[in-house]
PDB file of C-alpha atoms in Angstrom:
ATOM      1  CA  LEU A  11     -28.200   1.549  30.767  1.00 50.00           C
ATOM      2  CA  LEU A  12     -25.443   3.776  29.578  1.00 58.00           C
ATOM      3  CA  ALA A  13     -23.771   2.562  26.153  1.00 58.00           C
ATOM      4  CA  LEU A  14     -20.068   3.659  25.589  1.00 62.00           C
ATOM      5  CA  GLY A  15     -19.645   2.165  22.355  1.00 59.00           C
ATOM      6  CA  PRO A  16     -19.946  -1.340  20.580  1.00 56.00           C
ATOM      7  CA  PRO A  17     -18.870  -4.519  22.409  1.00 58.00           C
ATOM      8  CA  ARG A  18     -15.361  -4.692  22.570  1.00 62.00           C
ATOM      9  CA  HIS A  19     -15.172  -8.047  22.155  1.00 71.00           C
ATOM     10  CA  VAL A  20     -16.404  -7.681  18.400  1.00 72.00           C
ATOM     11  CA  ARG A  21     -13.001  -8.124  16.425  1.00 85.00           C
ATOM     12  CA  GLU A  22     -13.940  -9.548  12.992  1.00 90.00           C
ATOM     13  CA  LEU A  23     -12.541  -6.690  11.096  1.00 93.00           C
ATOM     14  CA  THR A  24      -9.316  -6.216  13.198  1.00 94.00           C
ATOM     15  CA  LEU A  25      -8.734 -10.403  12.393  1.00 94.00           C
ATOM     16  CA  ALA A  26      -9.476 -10.006   9.019  1.00 96.00           C
ATOM     17  CA  HIS A  27      -6.726  -7.422   8.543  1.00 97.00           C
ATOM     18  CA  ARG A  28      -4.349  -9.624  10.151  1.00 97.00           C
ATOM     19  CA  ALA A  29      -5.213 -12.783   8.278  1.00 97.00           C
ATOM     20  CA  LEU A  30      -5.072 -10.712   5.163  1.00 98.00           C
ATOM     21  CA  ILE A  31      -1.392  -9.650   6.006  1.00 98.00           C
ATOM     22  CA  PHE A  32      -0.381 -13.127   7.094  1.00 98.00           C
ATOM     23  CA  SER A  33      -1.742 -14.378   3.521  1.00 98.00           C
ATOM     24  CA  ALA A  34       0.529 -12.431   1.578  1.00 98.00           C
ATOM     25  CA  GLU A  35       3.663 -14.497   0.118  1.00 98.00           C
ATOM     26  CA  ARG A  36       4.736 -12.092  -2.631  1.00 98.00           C
ATOM     27  CA  GLU A  37       3.300  -8.578  -2.430  1.00 98.00           C
ATOM     28  CA  LEU A  38       1.236  -6.802  -0.045  1.00 98.00           C
ATOM     29  CA  TYR A  39      -0.468  -3.499  -1.066  1.00 98.00           C
ATOM     30  CA  VAL A  40      -1.900  -1.114   1.487  1.00 98.00           C
ATOM     31  CA  GLU A  41      -3.802   2.005   0.612  1.00 97.00           C
ATOM     32  CA  ALA A  42      -4.764   4.040   3.704  1.00 95.00           C
ATOM     33  CA  GLN A  43      -5.371   6.965   5.214  1.00 93.00           C
ATOM     34  CA  PHE A  44      -3.569   6.052   8.352  1.00 91.00           C
ATOM     35  CA  PHE A  45      -0.809   3.602   9.835  1.00 95.00           C
ATOM     36  CA  ARG A  46      -0.878   3.836  13.274  1.00 93.00           C
ATOM     37  CA  SER A  47      -1.018   0.339  14.547  1.00 95.00           C
ATOM     38  CA  ARG A  48       1.918  -1.113  16.456  1.00 95.00           C
ATOM     39  CA  ARG A  49       0.163  -4.238  15.978  1.00 95.00           C
ATOM     40  CA  ALA A  50      -0.055  -4.176  12.254  1.00 97.00           C
ATOM     41  CA  ALA A  51       3.408  -2.917  11.921  1.00 97.00           C
ATOM     42  CA  GLY A  52       4.471  -6.475  13.902  1.00 98.00           C
ATOM     43  CA  TRP A  53       2.231  -8.533  11.581  1.00 98.00           C
ATOM     44  CA  ILE A  54       3.815  -7.076   8.606  1.00 98.00           C
ATOM     45  CA  ALA A  55       7.268  -7.827  10.247  1.00 98.00           C
ATOM     46  CA  GLU A  56       6.366 -11.358  10.886  1.00 98.00           C
ATOM     47  CA  ALA A  57       4.662 -11.912   7.583  1.00 98.00           C
ATOM     48  CA  ALA A  58       7.862 -10.547   5.706  1.00 98.00           C
ATOM     49  CA  ARG A  59      10.259 -12.575   8.150  1.00 97.00           C
ATOM     50  CA  ARG A  60       8.189 -15.758   7.224  1.00 98.00           C
ATOM     51  CA  ASN A  61       8.228 -14.779   3.349  1.00 97.00           C
ATOM     52  CA  PRO A  62      11.587 -13.672   2.479  1.00 96.00           C
ATOM     53  CA  ARG A  63      10.326 -12.543  -0.982  1.00 96.00           C
ATOM     54  CA  LEU A  64       7.365 -10.296   0.300  1.00 98.00           C
ATOM     55  CA  GLU A  65       7.641  -6.867  -0.989  1.00 98.00           C
ATOM     56  CA  LEU A  66       5.331  -4.081   0.951  1.00 98.00           C
ATOM     57  CA  ILE A  67       3.716  -1.122  -1.361  1.00 98.00           C
ATOM     58  CA  MET A  68       1.906   1.284   0.930  1.00 98.00           C
ATOM     59  CA  VAL A  69       0.358   4.795  -0.282  1.00 96.00           C
ATOM     60  CA  MET A  70      -0.898   7.142   2.477  1.00 92.00           C
ATOM     61  CA  PRO A  71      -1.337  10.749   2.664  1.00 88.00           C
ATOM     62  CA  GLN A  72       1.512  13.130   2.914  1.00 79.00           C
ATOM     63  CA  ALA A  73      -0.101  14.615   6.314  1.00 70.00           C
ATOM     64  CA  PRO A  74      -3.255  13.855   8.140  1.00 67.00           C
ATOM     65  CA  ASP A  75      -6.129  16.308   6.947  1.00 62.00           C
ATOM     66  CA  GLU A  76      -6.410  18.308   9.916  1.00 65.00           C
ATOM     67  CA  VAL A  77      -2.608  19.045   9.866  1.00 59.00           C
ATOM     68  CA  ALA A  78      -2.591  19.553   5.990  1.00 56.00           C
ATOM     69  CA  PHE A  79      -5.762  21.716   5.578  1.00 60.00           C
ATOM     70  CA  GLU A  80      -6.627  22.947   8.812  1.00 59.00           C
ATOM     71  CA  GLY A  81      -3.031  23.989  10.170  1.00 63.00           C
ATOM     72  CA  GLN A  82      -3.331  22.115  13.471  1.00 59.00           C
ATOM     73  CA  GLY A  83       0.039  20.637  13.659  1.00 61.00           C
ATOM     74  CA  ALA A  84       0.486  21.609  16.925  1.00 71.00           C
ATOM     75  CA  ASN A  85      -2.370  20.205  18.434  1.00 70.00           C
ATOM     76  CA  PRO A  86      -1.283  17.608  20.807  1.00 78.00           C
ATOM     77  CA  ALA A  87      -3.878  14.904  19.662  1.00 71.00           C
ATOM     78  CA  HIS A  88      -2.568  15.105  16.005  1.00 69.00           C
ATOM     79  CA  ARG A  89       1.205  15.343  16.908  1.00 80.00           C
ATOM     80  CA  HIS A  90       0.532  12.273  19.261  1.00 86.00           C
ATOM     81  CA  GLY A  91      -1.134  10.532  16.218  1.00 79.00           C
ATOM     82  CA  GLU A  92       1.686  11.516  13.966  1.00 85.00           C
ATOM     83  CA  TRP A  93       4.068  10.073  16.566  1.00 89.00           C
ATOM     84  CA  LEU A  94       2.073   6.786  16.428  1.00 92.00           C
ATOM     85  CA  GLN A  95       2.590   6.576  12.707  1.00 89.00           C
ATOM     86  CA  ALA A  96       6.174   7.335  12.819  1.00 93.00           C
ATOM     87  CA  LYS A  97       6.823   4.651  15.202  1.00 96.00           C
ATOM     88  CA  ALA A  98       4.772   2.090  13.073  1.00 96.00           C
ATOM     89  CA  VAL A  99       6.032   3.301   9.954  1.00 96.00           C
ATOM     90  CA  SER A 100       9.870   2.995  11.085  1.00 96.00           C
ATOM     91  CA  ARG A 101       9.124  -0.380  12.166  1.00 97.00           C
ATOM     92  CA  VAL A 102       8.012  -1.766   9.000  1.00 97.00           C
ATOM     93  CA  LYS A 103      10.972   0.178   7.523  1.00 96.00           C
ATOM     94  CA  ARG A 104      13.461  -1.224   9.732  1.00 97.00           C
ATOM     95  CA  LYS A 105      12.383  -4.782   9.378  1.00 97.00           C
ATOM     96  CA  LEU A 106      11.763  -4.873   5.576  1.00 97.00           C
ATOM     97  CA  GLY A 107      14.288  -2.552   4.436  1.00 97.00           C
ATOM     98  CA  ASP A 108      14.333  -2.335   0.764  1.00 96.00           C
ATOM     99  CA  ARG A 109      11.442  -4.720   0.235  1.00 97.00           C
ATOM    100  CA  ALA A 110       9.153  -1.941   1.574  1.00 98.00           C
ATOM    101  CA  GLY A 111       7.891   1.213  -0.492  1.00 97.00           C
ATOM    102  CA  LEU A 112       5.973   3.941   0.882  1.00 96.00           C
ATOM    103  CA  PHE A 113       4.393   6.586  -1.561  1.00 94.00           C
ATOM    104  CA  ALA A 114       2.142   9.295  -1.533  1.00 89.00           C
ATOM    105  CA  LEU A 115      -0.114  10.679  -4.625  1.00 88.00           C
ATOM    106  CA  GLY A 116      -0.028  13.952  -6.620  1.00 82.00           C
ATOM    107  CA  ARG A 117      -1.435  15.375  -9.531  1.00 79.00           C
ATOM    108  CA  LYS A 118       0.582  16.182 -12.407  1.00 76.00           C
ATOM    109  CA  ALA A 119      -0.869  19.942 -12.363  1.00 71.00           C
ATOM    110  CA  ALA A 120       0.673  23.030 -11.156  1.00 71.00           C
ATOM    111  CA  LEU A 121      -0.596  24.148  -7.754  1.00 71.00           C
ATOM    112  CA  THR A 122      -3.540  26.009  -7.357  1.00 74.00           C
ATOM    113  CA  GLU A 123      -3.234  29.206  -5.008  1.00 74.00           C
ATOM    114  CA  GLU A 124      -5.523  27.313  -2.078  1.00 71.00           C
ATOM    115  CA  GLU A 125      -2.792  24.481  -2.397  1.00 67.00           C
ATOM    116  CA  ARG A 126       0.005  26.812  -2.452  1.00 70.00           C
ATOM    117  CA  ALA A 127      -1.477  28.161   1.042  1.00 66.00           C
ATOM    118  CA  LEU A 128      -0.850  24.563   2.307  1.00 62.00           C
ATOM    119  CA  VAL A 129       2.525  23.989   1.166  1.00 62.00           C
ATOM    120  CA  GLY A 130       3.940  24.771   4.772  1.00 59.00           C
ATOM    121  CA  ASP A 131       1.780  22.120   6.367  1.00 53.00           C
ATOM    122  CA  GLY A 132       2.544  19.313   4.658  1.00 56.00           C
ATOM    123  CA  ALA A 133      -0.397  19.097   2.100  1.00 58.00           C
ATOM    124  CA  THR A 134       1.554  19.242  -0.979  1.00 64.00           C
ATOM    125  CA  ALA A 135       5.237  18.117  -1.742  1.00 65.00           C
ATOM    126  CA  PHE A 136       7.356  18.638  -5.136  1.00 68.00           C
ATOM    127  CA  GLY A 137       5.193  21.213  -6.641  1.00 68.00           C
ATOM    128  CA  ALA A 138       2.637  18.708  -7.219  1.00 71.00           C
ATOM    129  CA  GLY A 139      -1.187  19.199  -6.953  1.00 71.00           C
ATOM    130  CA  ARG A 140      -2.841  17.518  -3.843  1.00 73.00           C
ATOM    131  CA  ILE A 141      -4.790  13.999  -3.906  1.00 80.00           C
ATOM    132  CA  TYR A 142      -5.660  12.911  -0.496  1.00 81.00           C
ATOM    133  CA  VAL A 143      -5.686   9.535   0.232  1.00 89.00           C
ATOM    134  CA  HIS A 144      -8.764   8.559   2.330  1.00 91.00           C
ATOM    135  CA  SER A 145      -9.346   5.087   1.085  1.00 93.00           C
ATOM    136  CA  LYS A 146      -8.835   2.076   3.339  1.00 96.00           C
ATOM    137  CA  LEU A 147      -7.753  -0.968   0.850  1.00 98.00           C
ATOM    138  CA  LEU A 148      -5.374  -4.020   1.329  1.00 98.00           C
ATOM    139  CA  ILE A 149      -4.542  -6.518  -1.697  1.00 98.00           C
ATOM    140  CA  ALA A 150      -2.563  -9.667  -1.085  1.00 98.00           C
ATOM    141  CA  ASP A 151      -0.542 -11.407  -3.763  1.00 98.00           C
ATOM    142  CA  GLY A 152      -3.358  -9.710  -6.111  1.00 97.00           C
ATOM    143  CA  ALA A 153      -5.775 -12.268  -5.450  1.00 98.00           C
ATOM    144  CA  ARG A 154      -7.570 -11.188  -1.881  1.00 98.00           C
ATOM    145  CA  ALA A 155      -8.759  -7.876  -0.719  1.00 98.00           C
ATOM    146  CA  LEU A 156     -10.125  -6.151   2.311  1.00 98.00           C
ATOM    147  CA  VAL A 157     -12.181  -3.150   1.458  1.00 97.00           C
ATOM    148  CA  SER A 158     -13.303  -1.498   4.544  1.00 96.00           C
ATOM    149  CA  SER A 159     -14.093   2.082   6.692  1.00 96.00           C
ATOM    150  CA  ALA A 160     -11.312   1.061   8.980  1.00 94.00           C
ATOM    151  CA  ASN A 161      -8.129   2.875   9.581  1.00 93.00           C
ATOM    152  CA  ILE A 162      -5.163   1.115  10.446  1.00 95.00           C
ATOM    153  CA  ASN A 163      -5.170   2.369  13.936  1.00 91.00           C
ATOM    154  CA  GLY A 164      -6.315   1.602  17.395  1.00 89.00           C
ATOM    155  CA  ARG A 165      -9.377   3.799  17.169  1.00 87.00           C
ATOM    156  CA  SER A 166     -10.605   1.561  14.226  1.00 91.00           C
ATOM    157  CA  PHE A 167      -9.393  -1.494  15.586  1.00 90.00           C
ATOM    158  CA  GLY A 168     -10.796  -1.458  19.059  1.00 85.00           C
ATOM    159  CA  TRP A 169     -13.478   1.220  19.251  1.00 83.00           C
ATOM    160  CA  ASP A 170     -15.424   2.665  16.252  1.00 84.00           C
ATOM    161  CA  SER A 171     -18.043   0.448  14.741  1.00 84.00           C
ATOM    162  CA  GLU A 172     -16.294  -0.256  11.165  1.00 89.00           C
ATOM    163  CA  LEU A 173     -17.694  -2.253   7.948  1.00 92.00           C
ATOM    164  CA  GLY A 174     -15.542  -4.253   5.476  1.00 95.00           C
ATOM    165  CA  LEU A 175     -15.719  -6.471   2.630  1.00 96.00           C
ATOM    166  CA  LEU A 176     -13.240  -9.307   2.524  1.00 96.00           C
ATOM    167  CA  TRP A 177     -13.094 -10.227  -1.341  1.00 97.00           C
ATOM    168  CA  GLU A 178     -11.511 -13.986  -2.105  1.00 96.00           C
ATOM    169  CA  ASP A 179     -12.391 -13.723  -5.876  1.00 97.00           C
ATOM    170  CA  ALA A 180      -8.907 -13.973  -7.233  1.00 97.00           C
ATOM    171  CA  GLU A 181      -9.676 -13.084 -10.814  1.00 97.00           C
ATOM    172  CA  ALA A 182     -11.766 -10.059  -9.947  1.00 98.00           C
ATOM    173  CA  VAL A 183      -9.223  -8.856  -7.319  1.00 98.00           C
ATOM    174  CA  GLY A 184      -6.526  -9.186 -10.094  1.00 97.00           C
ATOM    175  CA  GLY A 185      -8.593  -6.936 -12.230  1.00 97.00           C
ATOM    176  CA  LEU A 186      -9.290  -4.675  -9.331  1.00 97.00           C
ATOM    177  CA  ARG A 187      -5.309  -4.217  -8.903  1.00 97.00           C
ATOM    178  CA  ALA A 188      -4.744  -3.979 -12.580  1.00 96.00           C
ATOM    179  CA  ARG A 189      -7.138  -1.181 -13.187  1.00 96.00           C
ATOM    180  CA  LEU A 190      -6.167   0.859 -10.103  1.00 96.00           C
ATOM    181  CA  TRP A 191      -2.327   0.515 -10.520  1.00 96.00           C
ATOM    182  CA  GLY A 192      -2.830   1.016 -14.369  1.00 95.00           C
ATOM    183  CA  GLN A 193      -4.318   4.457 -13.489  1.00 93.00           C
ATOM    184  CA  LEU A 194      -1.939   5.503 -10.388  1.00 93.00           C
ATOM    185  CA  LEU A 195       1.321   4.189 -12.623  1.00 93.00           C
ATOM    186  CA  GLU A 196      -0.190   5.450 -15.968  1.00 89.00           C
ATOM    187  CA  GLN A 197       0.565   2.076 -17.527  1.00 91.00           C
ATOM    188  CA  PRO A 198      -1.280  -0.433 -19.506  1.00 93.00           C
ATOM    189  CA  CYS A 199      -3.085  -3.076 -17.416  1.00 92.00           C
ATOM    190  CA  GLU A 200      -1.423  -5.836 -19.518  1.00 91.00           C
ATOM    191  CA  ALA A 201       1.867  -4.500 -18.922  1.00 90.00           C
ATOM    192  CA  LEU A 202       1.995  -4.209 -15.152  1.00 94.00           C
ATOM    193  CA  PRO A 203       4.179  -6.866 -13.460  1.00 93.00           C
ATOM    194  CA  ALA A 204       3.122  -9.979 -11.675  1.00 93.00           C
ATOM    195  CA  PRO A 205       2.688  -9.566  -7.669  1.00 94.00           C
ATOM    196  CA  GLY A 206       6.341 -10.098  -6.282  1.00 90.00           C
ATOM    197  CA  GLY A 207       7.723  -7.956  -9.008  1.00 89.00           C
ATOM    198  CA  ALA A 208       6.038  -4.273  -8.781  1.00 95.00           C
ATOM    199  CA  LEU A 209       8.089  -2.516  -6.099  1.00 97.00           C
ATOM    200  CA  ALA A 210      10.652  -1.480  -8.485  1.00 96.00           C
ATOM    201  CA  LEU A 211       8.059  -0.215 -11.371  1.00 95.00           C
ATOM    202  CA  TRP A 212       6.390   2.102  -8.505  1.00 96.00           C
ATOM    203  CA  ARG A 213      10.353   3.252  -7.283  1.00 95.00           C
ATOM    204  CA  THR A 214      10.881   3.982 -10.882  1.00 93.00           C
ATOM    205  CA  GLN A 215       7.670   6.220 -11.405  1.00 92.00           C
ATOM    206  CA  ALA A 216       8.053   8.029  -8.039  1.00 90.00           C
ATOM    207  CA  GLU A 217      11.547   8.869  -9.309  1.00 90.00           C
ATOM    208  CA  ALA A 218      10.360  10.014 -12.656  1.00 88.00           C
ATOM    209  CA  ASN A 219       7.780  12.080 -11.195  1.00 82.00           C
ATOM    210  CA  LEU A 220      10.354  13.971  -9.141  1.00 78.00           C
ATOM    211  CA  ALA A 221      12.024  14.896 -12.115  1.00 74.00           C
ATOM    212  CA  LEU A 222       8.848  16.698 -13.485  1.00 69.00           C
ATOM    213  CA  ALA A 223       8.975  19.074 -10.326  1.00 61.00           C
TER     214      ALA A 223
END
């Protein structure tokens, strides 16, 4: 017998992403290496339609690692992946409007010589040192989280074997959100807004960071 991959009927992790997205009523935080799934974009759009107060905060790398660090931007496979991501992100932005915020991370430090050589490939921006987002994390309303190995793309949703943890301890997940955001936004944990009012803070911090460039 020749096995080409895991059974295609096993979809627990895909369904977990869908369920967590649809459970969000005020705030959906997505930290992901890729966002290339048309289905996931549709789930977020529909969740936002059902919940007019829902805000999306999405953190991703500025460019895929093969493009940013290996100069493979002309590779047809990577160009196709970037096209898929552009389509998915555009759909989310079109449907959510100003309720969606897309962010990348950077160090408050001067570029190293190695990083300067990568500017043309999109590894860095605005003179900030690079931080490459490789995590796969979703948090809904600061109360439920999905931590997994799965990218938000067709390969992870339909082919690769992946592992995920659905975390539904509201107090613990709220603590994760507070500690993570406190580090990223350089804010005391107790000063962070409740779910549903944080997007403005992310935008304010991003604009302040631009002034440092």
